[in-house]
Coordinates of C-alpha atoms and ligand atoms in Angstrom, one line a residue:
M882 CA 0.0 0.0 0.0
R883 CA 1.4 3.4 -1.1
I884 CA -0.2 6.3 1.0
D885 CA 0.3 10.1 0.5
L886 CA -1.7 12.2 2.9
H887 CA -0.8 15.7 1.8
T888 CA -1.3 17.1 -1.6
H889 CA -2.6 20.3 -3.2
S890 CA -4.7 21.0 -6.4
S891 CA -5.5 24.1 -8.4
V892 CA -8.3 25.0 -6.1
S893 CA -5.5 26.3 -3.9
D894 CA -1.8 26.6 -4.9
G895 CA -1.2 23.3 -6.8
T896 CA -1.0 23.4 -10.6
E897 CA -3.1 20.3 -11.4
T898 CA -6.9 20.2 -11.3
P899 CA -8.3 17.7 -8.7
T900 CA -8.9 15.3 -11.7
E901 CA -5.4 15.7 -13.0
L902 CA -4.1 15.1 -9.5
L903 CA -6.0 11.9 -9.3
A904 CA -4.2 10.7 -12.6
T905 CA -0.8 11.8 -11.2
A906 CA -1.5 9.7 -8.0
R907 CA -2.4 6.7 -10.1
A908 CA 0.6 7.0 -12.4
A909 CA 2.8 7.1 -9.3
G910 CA 1.2 3.8 -8.1
L911 CA -0.5 5.3 -5.0
D912 CA -3.3 3.4 -3.4
V913 CA -4.4 6.2 -1.1
L914 CA -4.4 10.0 -1.6
A915 CA -5.5 12.8 0.6
L916 CA -6.5 16.1 -0.9
T917 CA -5.4 18.9 1.5
D918 CA -5.9 22.2 -0.2
H919 CA -5.1 25.4 1.8
D920 CA -8.2 26.6 3.7
T921 CA -10.8 25.0 1.3
T922 CA -12.8 21.9 0.6
A923 CA -13.7 23.2 -2.9
G924 CA -11.9 20.1 -4.5
W925 CA -13.7 17.5 -2.5
A926 CA -16.6 17.1 -4.9
E927 CA -14.5 16.7 -7.9
V928 CA -12.2 14.1 -6.5
E929 CA -15.2 12.2 -5.3
R930 CA -16.8 12.3 -8.8
A931 CA -13.6 11.6 -10.8
R932 CA -12.0 9.1 -8.5
P933 CA -10.7 6.0 -10.5
A934 CA -11.7 2.6 -9.1
G935 CA -9.1 1.2 -6.8
L936 CA -7.9 4.6 -5.5
T937 CA -9.0 5.7 -2.0
V938 CA -9.2 9.4 -1.5
V939 CA -9.2 10.9 2.0
P940 CA -10.9 14.4 2.0
G941 CA -8.8 16.9 3.9
M942 CA -7.6 20.5 4.1
E943 CA -4.5 22.4 5.4
L944 CA -5.6 25.1 7.7
S945 CA -3.4 28.2 7.9
C946 CA -2.6 28.9 11.6
R947 CA -0.4 30.7 14.1
W948 CA 1.2 29.8 17.4
F949 CA 1.6 32.7 19.8
P950 CA 4.9 32.4 21.8
S951 CA 5.0 34.6 24.9
G952 CA 7.1 37.6 24.3
A953 CA 7.8 36.9 20.5
P954 CA 5.9 37.4 17.3
P955 CA 3.5 34.7 16.1
I956 CA 4.9 31.7 14.2
S957 CA 3.2 30.4 11.1
V958 CA 2.1 26.8 11.5
H959 CA 0.0 24.5 9.2
L960 CA -2.6 22.2 10.5
L961 CA -3.6 19.3 8.3
A962 CA -7.3 18.2 8.9
Y963 CA -8.9 15.0 7.7
L964 CA -12.4 13.6 7.5
F965 CA -14.1 16.7 9.2
D966 CA -17.6 17.6 8.5
P967 CA -17.4 20.2 5.7
D968 CA -20.5 21.9 6.9
H969 CA -19.5 22.5 10.5
P970 CA -20.6 26.2 10.9
G971 CA -17.6 27.3 12.9
L972 CA -15.1 25.7 10.5
V973 CA -17.0 27.0 7.5
A974 CA -16.8 30.5 8.9
E975 CA -13.0 30.2 9.7
R976 CA -12.2 29.1 6.3
T977 CA -14.2 31.9 4.7
R978 CA -12.3 34.4 7.0
L979 CA -9.0 33.0 6.0
R980 CA -9.7 33.2 2.3
T981 CA -10.9 36.8 2.6
E982 CA -7.7 37.5 4.6
R983 CA -5.6 36.0 1.8
L984 CA -7.2 38.1 -0.8
A985 CA -6.7 41.3 1.2
R986 CA -3.0 40.4 2.0
G987 CA -2.3 39.2 -1.6
E988 CA -3.6 42.4 -3.0
R989 CA -1.3 44.5 -0.7
I990 CA 1.7 42.5 -1.7
V991 CA 1.1 42.8 -5.2
D992 CA 0.3 46.6 -5.0
A993 CA 3.6 47.2 -3.2
L994 CA 5.5 45.2 -5.9
A995 CA 3.7 47.1 -8.7
A996 CA 4.4 50.4 -6.9
A997 CA 8.1 49.5 -7.0
G998 CA 7.9 49.0 -10.7
Y999 CA 7.5 45.2 -11.0
P1000 CA 5.1 44.4 -13.9
V1001 CA 2.4 42.5 -11.9
T1002 CA -1.2 43.3 -11.4
W1003 CA -3.6 41.9 -8.7
A1004 CA -6.4 41.7 -11.4
Q1005 CA -4.2 39.3 -13.5
I1006 CA -3.5 37.1 -10.5
V1007 CA -7.2 36.9 -9.4
E1008 CA -8.2 35.9 -13.0
R1009 CA -5.5 33.2 -13.2
S1010 CA -6.6 31.8 -9.8
Q1011 CA -10.1 31.0 -11.3
G1012 CA -11.9 31.6 -7.9
G1013 CA -9.4 29.5 -6.0
V1014 CA -7.5 30.1 -2.7
V1015 CA -4.8 32.7 -3.6
G1016 CA -1.4 32.7 -1.9
R1017 CA 2.2 33.7 -2.5
P1018 CA 2.7 30.9 -5.2
H1019 CA 0.2 32.8 -7.4
V1020 CA 2.2 35.9 -7.1
A1021 CA 5.3 34.0 -7.7
R1022 CA 3.8 32.6 -11.0
A1023 CA 2.9 36.1 -12.1
L1024 CA 6.5 37.1 -11.3
V1025 CA 7.9 34.3 -13.4
D1026 CA 5.4 35.1 -16.2
A1027 CA 6.6 38.7 -16.3
G1028 CA 10.1 37.6 -16.5
V1029 CA 11.1 39.1 -13.1
V1030 CA 12.4 35.8 -11.8
A1031 CA 13.4 32.5 -13.4
S1032 CA 11.3 30.2 -11.2
V1033 CA 8.7 30.0 -8.5
D1034 CA 11.5 28.9 -6.2
Q1035 CA 13.5 32.0 -7.0
A1036 CA 10.6 34.2 -6.3
F1037 CA 10.3 32.6 -2.8
A1038 CA 14.0 32.9 -2.2
T1039 CA 13.9 36.7 -3.1
L1040 CA 10.9 39.0 -3.4
L1041 CA 8.5 36.7 -1.6
H1042 CA 10.8 35.5 1.1
H1043 CA 9.4 35.9 4.6
R1044 CA 12.2 38.4 5.3
S1045 CA 11.7 40.4 2.1
P1046 CA 10.4 44.0 2.5
Y1047 CA 7.3 42.9 0.3
Y1048 CA 6.4 40.0 2.6
L1049 CA 3.3 40.4 4.7
A1050 CA 2.0 38.1 7.3
K1051 CA -1.7 37.3 7.5
A1052 CA -4.1 36.9 10.5
D1053 CA -4.2 33.1 10.4
T1054 CA -6.1 31.0 13.0
D1055 CA -4.8 30.5 16.5
V1056 CA -3.6 26.9 16.2
L1057 CA -5.2 25.9 19.5
E1058 CA -8.5 27.2 18.3
G1059 CA -8.0 25.5 14.8
I1060 CA -7.3 22.2 16.6
A1061 CA -10.5 22.5 18.7
L1062 CA -12.6 23.4 15.6
V1063 CA -11.3 20.4 13.5
R1064 CA -12.1 18.1 16.5
A1065 CA -15.6 19.7 16.9
A1066 CA -16.2 18.9 13.3
G1067 CA -15.3 15.3 13.7
G1068 CA -11.9 15.7 12.1
V1069 CA -8.4 14.4 12.7
P1070 CA -5.8 17.3 13.2
V1071 CA -2.2 16.6 12.2
F1072 CA 0.6 19.1 12.7
A1073 CA 2.0 19.6 9.2
H1074 CA 5.8 19.9 8.5
G1075 CA 6.3 21.1 12.1
L1076 CA 10.0 21.5 12.1
A1077 CA 10.6 22.7 8.5
T1078 CA 13.1 25.4 9.4
K1079 CA 13.7 26.5 5.8
R1080 CA 10.2 27.9 5.8
G1081 CA 10.9 30.3 8.7
R1082 CA 10.8 30.0 12.5
V1083 CA 9.5 26.8 14.0
V1084 CA 7.8 26.0 17.3
G1085 CA 9.4 24.3 20.3
D1086 CA 8.3 21.2 22.1
E1087 CA 6.3 23.2 24.6
A1088 CA 4.1 24.4 21.7
I1089 CA 3.6 20.9 20.4
A1090 CA 2.7 19.8 24.0
A1091 CA 0.0 22.6 24.2
M1092 CA -1.3 21.5 20.8
V1093 CA -1.6 17.9 22.0
D1094 CA -3.5 19.1 25.1
A1095 CA -5.8 21.0 22.8
G1096 CA -6.6 17.7 20.8
L1097 CA -3.9 17.3 18.2
M1098 CA -3.9 13.7 17.0
G1099 CA -0.8 13.4 14.8
L1100 CA 2.5 14.7 13.5
E1101 CA 3.6 14.7 10.0
V1102 CA 7.1 13.2 10.5
D1103 CA 8.3 12.3 7.0
H1104 CA 8.0 15.5 4.8
P1105 CA 10.4 16.7 2.1
D1106 CA 11.4 19.8 4.2
H1107 CA 12.4 17.8 7.2
D1108 CA 16.0 16.4 7.6
A1109 CA 16.9 13.2 9.5
D1110 CA 17.3 14.9 12.9
E1111 CA 14.0 16.7 12.6
R1112 CA 12.2 13.4 11.7
A1113 CA 13.8 11.5 14.6
H1114 CA 12.8 14.3 17.0
L1115 CA 9.1 14.4 15.8
R1116 CA 9.0 10.6 15.7
R1117 CA 10.2 10.4 19.4
L1118 CA 7.6 13.0 20.4
A1119 CA 4.8 11.1 18.6
G1120 CA 5.9 7.9 20.5
E1121 CA 5.8 9.7 23.8
R1122 CA 2.5 11.3 23.3
G1123 CA 0.7 8.4 21.5
L1124 CA 0.2 10.4 18.3
L1125 CA -0.2 9.2 14.8
V1126 CA 2.8 9.6 12.5
T1127 CA 2.3 10.5 8.9
G1128 CA 4.5 10.9 5.9
S1129 CA 3.5 12.9 2.8
S1130 CA 4.9 14.7 -0.3
D1131 CA 3.1 18.1 0.1
Y1132 CA 2.8 17.8 -3.8
H1133 CA 2.0 21.1 -5.5
G1134 CA 2.4 20.2 -9.2
T1135 CA 4.9 22.2 -10.9
N1136 CA 4.8 25.0 -8.3
K1137 CA 7.3 22.9 -6.5
T1138 CA 10.0 20.3 -7.5
T1139 CA 9.0 17.6 -5.1
P1140 CA 7.2 14.6 -6.9
I1141 CA 4.0 13.1 -5.6
A1142 CA 4.6 10.2 -3.1
A1143 CA 8.1 11.6 -2.2
C1144 CA 7.3 10.6 1.3
T1145 CA 4.5 8.1 2.5
T1146 CA 2.5 7.0 5.4
A1147 CA 2.5 3.5 6.9
P1148 CA -0.7 1.4 6.5
D1149 CA -1.3 1.0 10.3
Q1150 CA -1.2 4.8 10.7
L1151 CA -3.8 5.3 7.9
E1152 CA -6.0 2.8 9.6
A1153 CA -5.8 4.6 12.9
L1154 CA -6.5 7.9 11.2
L1155 CA -9.5 6.6 9.3
A1156 CA -10.9 5.1 12.5
A1157 CA -10.5 8.5 14.3
G1158 CA -12.3 10.7 11.7
T1159 CA -16.0 10.9 12.1
G1160 CA -17.1 14.1 10.2
A1161 CA -16.8 12.6 6.7
T1162 CA -16.1 9.2 5.0
P1163 CA -13.2 8.4 2.7
F1164 CA -14.1 8.1 -1.1
R1165 CA -13.4 4.5 -1.9
D1166 CA -14.7 1.4 -3.7
Ligands
AMP345 P1 1.3 31.8 1.8 O1 0.3 30.9 2.4 O2 0.5 32.7 0.8 O3 2.1 32.6 2.6 O4 2.2 31.0 0.9 C1 2.8 29.9 1.4 C2 2.8 28.7 0.4 O5 3.8 28.8 -0.5 C3 3.0 27.4 1.1 O6 1.8 26.7 1.1 C4 3.9 26.6 0.3 O7 3.4 25.5 -0.3 C5 4.3 27.5 -0.8 N1 5.8 27.7 -0.9 C6 6.6 28.0 0.1 N2 7.9 28.0 -0.3 C7 7.9 27.7 -1.6 C8 8.8 27.5 -2.7 N3 10.2 27.8 -2.4 N4 8.3 27.1 -3.9 C9 7.1 26.9 -4.2 N5 6.2 27.1 -3.2 C10 6.6 27.4 -2.0
FE346 FE1 1.0 25.5 -0.5
FE347 FE1 2.1 23.7 4.5
ZN348 ZN1 0.9 21.8 2.1

Protein backbone atom coordinates (compact mmCIF):
# COMPACT_ATOMS: atom_id res chain seq x y z
CA MET A 1 0.00 0.00 0.00
CA ARG A 2 1.36 3.42 -1.03
CA ILE A 3 -0.22 6.27 0.91
CA ASP A 4 0.33 10.03 0.42
CA LEU A 5 -1.68 12.18 2.85
CA HIS A 6 -0.78 15.75 1.84
CA THR A 7 -1.32 17.14 -1.68
CA HIS A 8 -2.58 20.36 -3.27
CA SER A 9 -4.66 20.98 -6.39
CA SER A 10 -5.46 24.09 -8.40
CA VAL A 11 -8.32 24.98 -6.05
CA SER A 12 -5.48 26.31 -3.87
CA ASP A 13 -1.81 26.58 -4.89
CA GLY A 14 -1.20 23.33 -6.79
CA THR A 15 -1.00 23.41 -10.58
CA GLU A 16 -3.14 20.34 -11.39
CA THR A 17 -6.92 20.22 -11.26
CA PRO A 18 -8.29 17.67 -8.77
CA THR A 19 -8.96 15.32 -11.71
CA GLU A 20 -5.41 15.68 -13.00
CA LEU A 21 -4.08 15.11 -9.49
CA LEU A 22 -5.94 11.78 -9.33
CA ALA A 23 -4.26 10.71 -12.58
CA THR A 24 -0.85 11.72 -11.23
CA ALA A 25 -1.52 9.70 -8.06
CA ARG A 26 -2.50 6.67 -10.12
CA ALA A 27 0.54 6.96 -12.38
CA ALA A 28 2.77 7.08 -9.28
CA GLY A 29 1.24 3.83 -8.05
CA LEU A 30 -0.53 5.33 -5.05
CA ASP A 31 -3.37 3.39 -3.39
CA VAL A 32 -4.43 6.21 -1.06
CA LEU A 33 -4.32 9.97 -1.62
CA ALA A 34 -5.45 12.79 0.65
CA LEU A 35 -6.48 16.10 -0.93
CA THR A 36 -5.40 18.86 1.47
CA ASP A 37 -5.82 22.22 -0.24
CA HIS A 38 -5.17 25.35 1.81
CA ASP A 39 -8.24 26.64 3.69
CA THR A 40 -10.82 25.09 1.35
CA THR A 41 -12.83 21.96 0.65
CA ALA A 42 -13.67 23.17 -2.88
CA GLY A 43 -11.91 20.19 -4.49
CA TRP A 44 -13.75 17.47 -2.53
CA ALA A 45 -16.71 17.10 -4.90
CA GLU A 46 -14.50 16.74 -7.97
CA VAL A 47 -12.23 14.07 -6.45
CA GLU A 48 -15.29 12.15 -5.28
CA ARG A 49 -16.78 12.31 -8.79
CA ALA A 50 -13.61 11.68 -10.79
CA ARG A 51 -11.98 9.09 -8.49
CA PRO A 52 -10.76 6.05 -10.45
CA ALA A 53 -11.67 2.61 -9.11
CA GLY A 54 -9.08 1.23 -6.73
CA LEU A 55 -7.87 4.60 -5.48
CA THR A 56 -8.99 5.70 -2.01
CA VAL A 57 -9.23 9.46 -1.50
CA VAL A 58 -9.23 10.95 2.00
CA PRO A 59 -10.88 14.38 2.02
CA GLY A 60 -8.83 16.92 3.94
CA MET A 61 -7.53 20.46 4.15
CA GLU A 62 -4.48 22.37 5.36
CA LEU A 63 -5.58 25.12 7.71
CA SER A 64 -3.37 28.23 7.94
CA CYS A 65 -2.63 28.82 11.63
CA ARG A 66 -0.40 30.69 14.04
CA TRP A 67 1.24 29.81 17.34
CA PHE A 68 1.59 32.72 19.77
CA PRO A 69 4.83 32.38 21.79
CA SER A 70 5.02 34.57 24.89
CA GLY A 71 7.17 37.62 24.23
CA ALA A 72 7.82 36.91 20.55
CA PRO A 73 5.93 37.44 17.30
CA PRO A 74 3.51 34.72 16.15
CA ILE A 75 4.89 31.71 14.27
CA SER A 76 3.15 30.42 11.15
CA VAL A 77 2.06 26.78 11.51
CA HIS A 78 0.04 24.57 9.18
CA LEU A 79 -2.58 22.18 10.47
CA LEU A 80 -3.67 19.24 8.33
CA ALA A 81 -7.26 18.22 8.95
CA TYR A 82 -8.84 15.01 7.70
CA LEU A 83 -12.38 13.65 7.54
CA PHE A 84 -14.08 16.64 9.19
CA ASP A 85 -17.67 17.67 8.51
CA PRO A 86 -17.34 20.18 5.64
CA ASP A 87 -20.54 21.91 6.79
CA HIS A 88 -19.55 22.45 10.44
CA PRO A 89 -20.58 26.14 10.85
CA GLY A 90 -17.58 27.24 12.92
CA LEU A 91 -15.09 25.70 10.54
CA VAL A 92 -16.96 27.03 7.48
CA ALA A 93 -16.80 30.54 8.95
CA GLU A 94 -13.09 30.26 9.73
CA ARG A 95 -12.24 29.04 6.23
CA THR A 96 -14.17 31.93 4.75
CA ARG A 97 -12.38 34.41 7.01
CA LEU A 98 -8.97 32.98 6.01
CA ARG A 99 -9.73 33.17 2.28
CA THR A 100 -10.85 36.80 2.63
CA GLU A 101 -7.70 37.55 4.62
CA ARG A 102 -5.59 35.95 1.86
CA LEU A 103 -7.20 38.15 -0.79
CA ALA A 104 -6.63 41.37 1.15
CA ARG A 105 -3.03 40.44 1.95
CA GLY A 106 -2.26 39.24 -1.59
CA GLU A 107 -3.55 42.48 -3.04
CA ARG A 108 -1.37 44.51 -0.66
CA ILE A 109 1.75 42.50 -1.59
CA VAL A 110 1.08 42.83 -5.31
CA ASP A 111 0.27 46.54 -5.06
CA ALA A 112 3.57 47.14 -3.25
CA LEU A 113 5.46 45.18 -5.92
CA ALA A 114 3.68 47.11 -8.68
CA ALA A 115 4.39 50.43 -6.97
CA ALA A 116 8.09 49.48 -6.96
CA GLY A 117 7.93 48.94 -10.71
CA TYR A 118 7.50 45.16 -10.99
CA PRO A 119 5.11 44.40 -13.89
CA VAL A 120 2.43 42.46 -11.96
CA THR A 121 -1.22 43.29 -11.36
CA TRP A 122 -3.66 41.96 -8.79
CA ALA A 123 -6.42 41.65 -11.42
CA GLN A 124 -4.26 39.30 -13.51
CA ILE A 125 -3.52 37.10 -10.48
CA VAL A 126 -7.16 36.90 -9.40
CA GLU A 127 -8.14 35.95 -12.95
CA ARG A 128 -5.47 33.23 -13.15
CA SER A 129 -6.58 31.77 -9.80
CA GLN A 130 -10.06 31.05 -11.23
CA GLY A 131 -11.80 31.57 -7.91
CA GLY A 132 -9.34 29.40 -6.00
CA VAL A 133 -7.54 30.17 -2.75
CA VAL A 134 -4.81 32.73 -3.51
CA GLY A 135 -1.37 32.66 -1.92
CA ARG A 136 2.22 33.65 -2.55
CA PRO A 137 2.65 30.87 -5.17
CA HIS A 138 0.20 32.75 -7.40
CA VAL A 139 2.22 35.94 -7.03
CA ALA A 140 5.35 33.90 -7.73
CA ARG A 141 3.84 32.57 -10.98
CA ALA A 142 2.98 36.09 -12.08
CA LEU A 143 6.56 37.20 -11.40
CA VAL A 144 7.85 34.25 -13.47
CA ASP A 145 5.44 35.03 -16.31
CA ALA A 146 6.55 38.68 -16.24
CA GLY A 147 10.17 37.58 -16.54
CA VAL A 148 11.13 39.11 -13.17
CA VAL A 149 12.42 35.79 -11.79
CA ALA A 150 13.35 32.51 -13.45
CA SER A 151 11.26 30.21 -11.22
CA VAL A 152 8.69 30.03 -8.45
CA ASP A 153 11.47 28.87 -6.17
CA GLN A 154 13.53 31.95 -7.02
CA ALA A 155 10.56 34.20 -6.26
CA PHE A 156 10.29 32.60 -2.80
CA ALA A 157 14.03 32.99 -2.26
CA THR A 158 13.91 36.71 -3.08
CA LEU A 159 10.89 39.04 -3.41
CA LEU A 160 8.43 36.73 -1.60
CA HIS A 161 10.76 35.49 1.12
CA HIS A 162 9.41 35.95 4.64
CA ARG A 163 12.23 38.42 5.27
CA SER A 164 11.62 40.38 2.04
CA PRO A 165 10.36 43.97 2.46
CA TYR A 166 7.36 42.93 0.33
CA TYR A 167 6.38 40.07 2.62
CA LEU A 168 3.24 40.49 4.70
CA ALA A 169 1.98 38.10 7.34
CA LYS A 170 -1.70 37.21 7.50
CA ALA A 171 -4.06 36.87 10.44
CA ASP A 172 -4.15 33.08 10.47
CA THR A 173 -6.16 31.03 12.97
CA ASP A 174 -4.81 30.53 16.50
CA VAL A 175 -3.63 26.93 16.16
CA LEU A 176 -5.19 25.87 19.49
CA GLU A 177 -8.55 27.18 18.26
CA GLY A 178 -7.99 25.51 14.89
CA ILE A 179 -7.38 22.15 16.56
CA ALA A 180 -10.52 22.54 18.66
CA LEU A 181 -12.58 23.45 15.58
CA VAL A 182 -11.33 20.46 13.58
CA ARG A 183 -12.10 18.15 16.51
CA ALA A 184 -15.56 19.70 16.95
CA ALA A 185 -16.20 18.95 13.27
CA GLY A 186 -15.25 15.28 13.78
CA GLY A 187 -11.91 15.68 12.03
CA VAL A 188 -8.38 14.46 12.69
CA PRO A 189 -5.86 17.30 13.19
CA VAL A 190 -2.22 16.58 12.27
CA PHE A 191 0.62 19.10 12.61
CA ALA A 192 2.07 19.64 9.09
CA HIS A 193 5.86 19.91 8.50
CA GLY A 194 6.27 21.10 12.10
CA LEU A 195 10.07 21.45 12.09
CA ALA A 196 10.61 22.71 8.54
CA THR A 197 13.17 25.38 9.43
CA LYS A 198 13.68 26.48 5.82
CA ARG A 199 10.15 27.94 5.85
CA GLY A 200 10.88 30.25 8.77
CA ARG A 201 10.82 30.05 12.55
CA VAL A 202 9.47 26.78 13.96
CA VAL A 203 7.79 26.07 17.29
CA GLY A 204 9.39 24.33 20.28
CA ASP A 205 8.33 21.20 22.12
CA GLU A 206 6.23 23.24 24.58
CA ALA A 207 4.04 24.44 21.70
CA ILE A 208 3.57 20.89 20.44
CA ALA A 209 2.68 19.80 23.98
CA ALA A 210 0.03 22.55 24.16
CA MET A 211 -1.30 21.48 20.77
CA VAL A 212 -1.58 17.89 21.97
CA ASP A 213 -3.43 19.06 25.07
CA ALA A 214 -5.82 20.96 22.75
CA GLY A 215 -6.61 17.77 20.82
CA LEU A 216 -3.88 17.34 18.21
CA MET A 217 -3.87 13.72 17.01
CA GLY A 218 -0.82 13.37 14.80
CA LEU A 219 2.51 14.68 13.55
CA GLU A 220 3.64 14.80 9.94
CA VAL A 221 7.09 13.30 10.43
CA ASP A 222 8.28 12.33 6.96
CA HIS A 223 8.09 15.47 4.83
CA PRO A 224 10.50 16.68 2.11
CA ASP A 225 11.36 19.77 4.19
CA HIS A 226 12.43 17.73 7.28
CA ASP A 227 15.98 16.44 7.65
CA ALA A 228 16.84 13.19 9.44
CA ASP A 229 17.28 14.83 12.88
CA GLU A 230 13.97 16.69 12.61
CA ARG A 231 12.19 13.46 11.67
CA ALA A 232 13.79 11.57 14.54
CA HIS A 233 12.77 14.28 17.00
CA LEU A 234 9.15 14.34 15.82
CA ARG A 235 8.96 10.53 15.73
CA ARG A 236 10.14 10.39 19.34
CA LEU A 237 7.58 13.02 20.41
CA ALA A 238 4.82 11.10 18.63
CA GLY A 239 5.85 7.92 20.43
CA GLU A 240 5.87 9.65 23.82
CA ARG A 241 2.47 11.27 23.32
CA GLY A 242 0.76 8.40 21.47
CA LEU A 243 0.26 10.42 18.29
CA LEU A 244 -0.25 9.26 14.74
CA VAL A 245 2.81 9.49 12.49
CA THR A 246 2.25 10.49 8.87
CA GLY A 247 4.50 10.89 5.86
CA SER A 248 3.56 12.86 2.75
CA SER A 249 4.90 14.69 -0.26
CA ASP A 250 3.09 18.05 0.05
CA TYR A 251 2.81 17.83 -3.75
CA HIS A 252 1.99 21.14 -5.52
CA GLY A 253 2.33 20.09 -9.20
CA THR A 254 4.93 22.21 -10.98
CA ASN A 255 4.79 24.93 -8.30
CA LYS A 256 7.33 22.82 -6.39
CA THR A 257 9.98 20.37 -7.51
CA THR A 258 8.88 17.59 -5.10
CA PRO A 259 7.22 14.62 -6.86
CA ILE A 260 4.03 13.06 -5.54
CA ALA A 261 4.63 10.16 -3.10
CA ALA A 262 8.09 11.57 -2.22
CA CYS A 263 7.24 10.56 1.37
CA THR A 264 4.51 8.13 2.41
CA THR A 265 2.48 6.97 5.42
CA ALA A 266 2.49 3.47 6.95
CA PRO A 267 -0.75 1.46 6.51
CA ASP A 268 -1.35 1.01 10.27
CA GLN A 269 -1.18 4.80 10.77
CA LEU A 270 -3.70 5.30 7.96
CA GLU A 271 -6.04 2.77 9.54
CA ALA A 272 -5.86 4.59 12.89
CA LEU A 273 -6.49 7.92 11.16
CA LEU A 274 -9.50 6.58 9.26
CA ALA A 275 -10.91 5.13 12.49
CA ALA A 276 -10.51 8.49 14.28
CA GLY A 277 -12.27 10.65 11.67
CA THR A 278 -16.02 10.87 12.14
CA GLY A 279 -17.09 14.01 10.23
CA ALA A 280 -16.78 12.62 6.69
CA THR A 281 -16.09 9.29 5.02
CA PRO A 282 -13.24 8.49 2.63
CA PHE A 283 -14.10 8.14 -1.05
CA ARG A 284 -13.39 4.52 -1.98
CA ASP A 285 -14.68 1.40 -3.70
P1 LIG B 1 1.24 31.81 1.73
O1 LIG B 1 0.33 30.85 2.45
O2 LIG B 1 0.51 32.68 0.80
O3 LIG B 1 2.12 32.57 2.67
O4 LIG B 1 2.20 30.94 0.83
C1 LIG B 1 2.86 29.85 1.38
C2 LIG B 1 2.78 28.70 0.41
O5 LIG B 1 3.81 28.81 -0.52
C3 LIG B 1 2.94 27.37 1.10
O6 LIG B 1 1.73 26.69 1.08
C4 LIG B 1 3.92 26.61 0.28
O7 LIG B 1 3.31 25.50 -0.30
C5 LIG B 1 4.33 27.54 -0.81
N1 LIG B 1 5.79 27.65 -0.88
C6 LIG B 1 6.63 27.98 0.11
N2 LIG B 1 7.90 27.98 -0.33
C7 LIG B 1 7.86 27.66 -1.64
C8 LIG B 1 8.83 27.50 -2.67
N3 LIG B 1 10.14 27.70 -2.45
N4 LIG B 1 8.39 27.14 -3.89
C9 LIG B 1 7.09 26.96 -4.13
N5 LIG B 1 6.13 27.09 -3.21
C10 LIG B 1 6.50 27.44 -1.98
FE1 LIG C 1 0.98 25.46 -0.54
FE1 LIG D 1 2.01 23.62 4.51
ZN1 LIG E 1 0.83 21.77 2.02
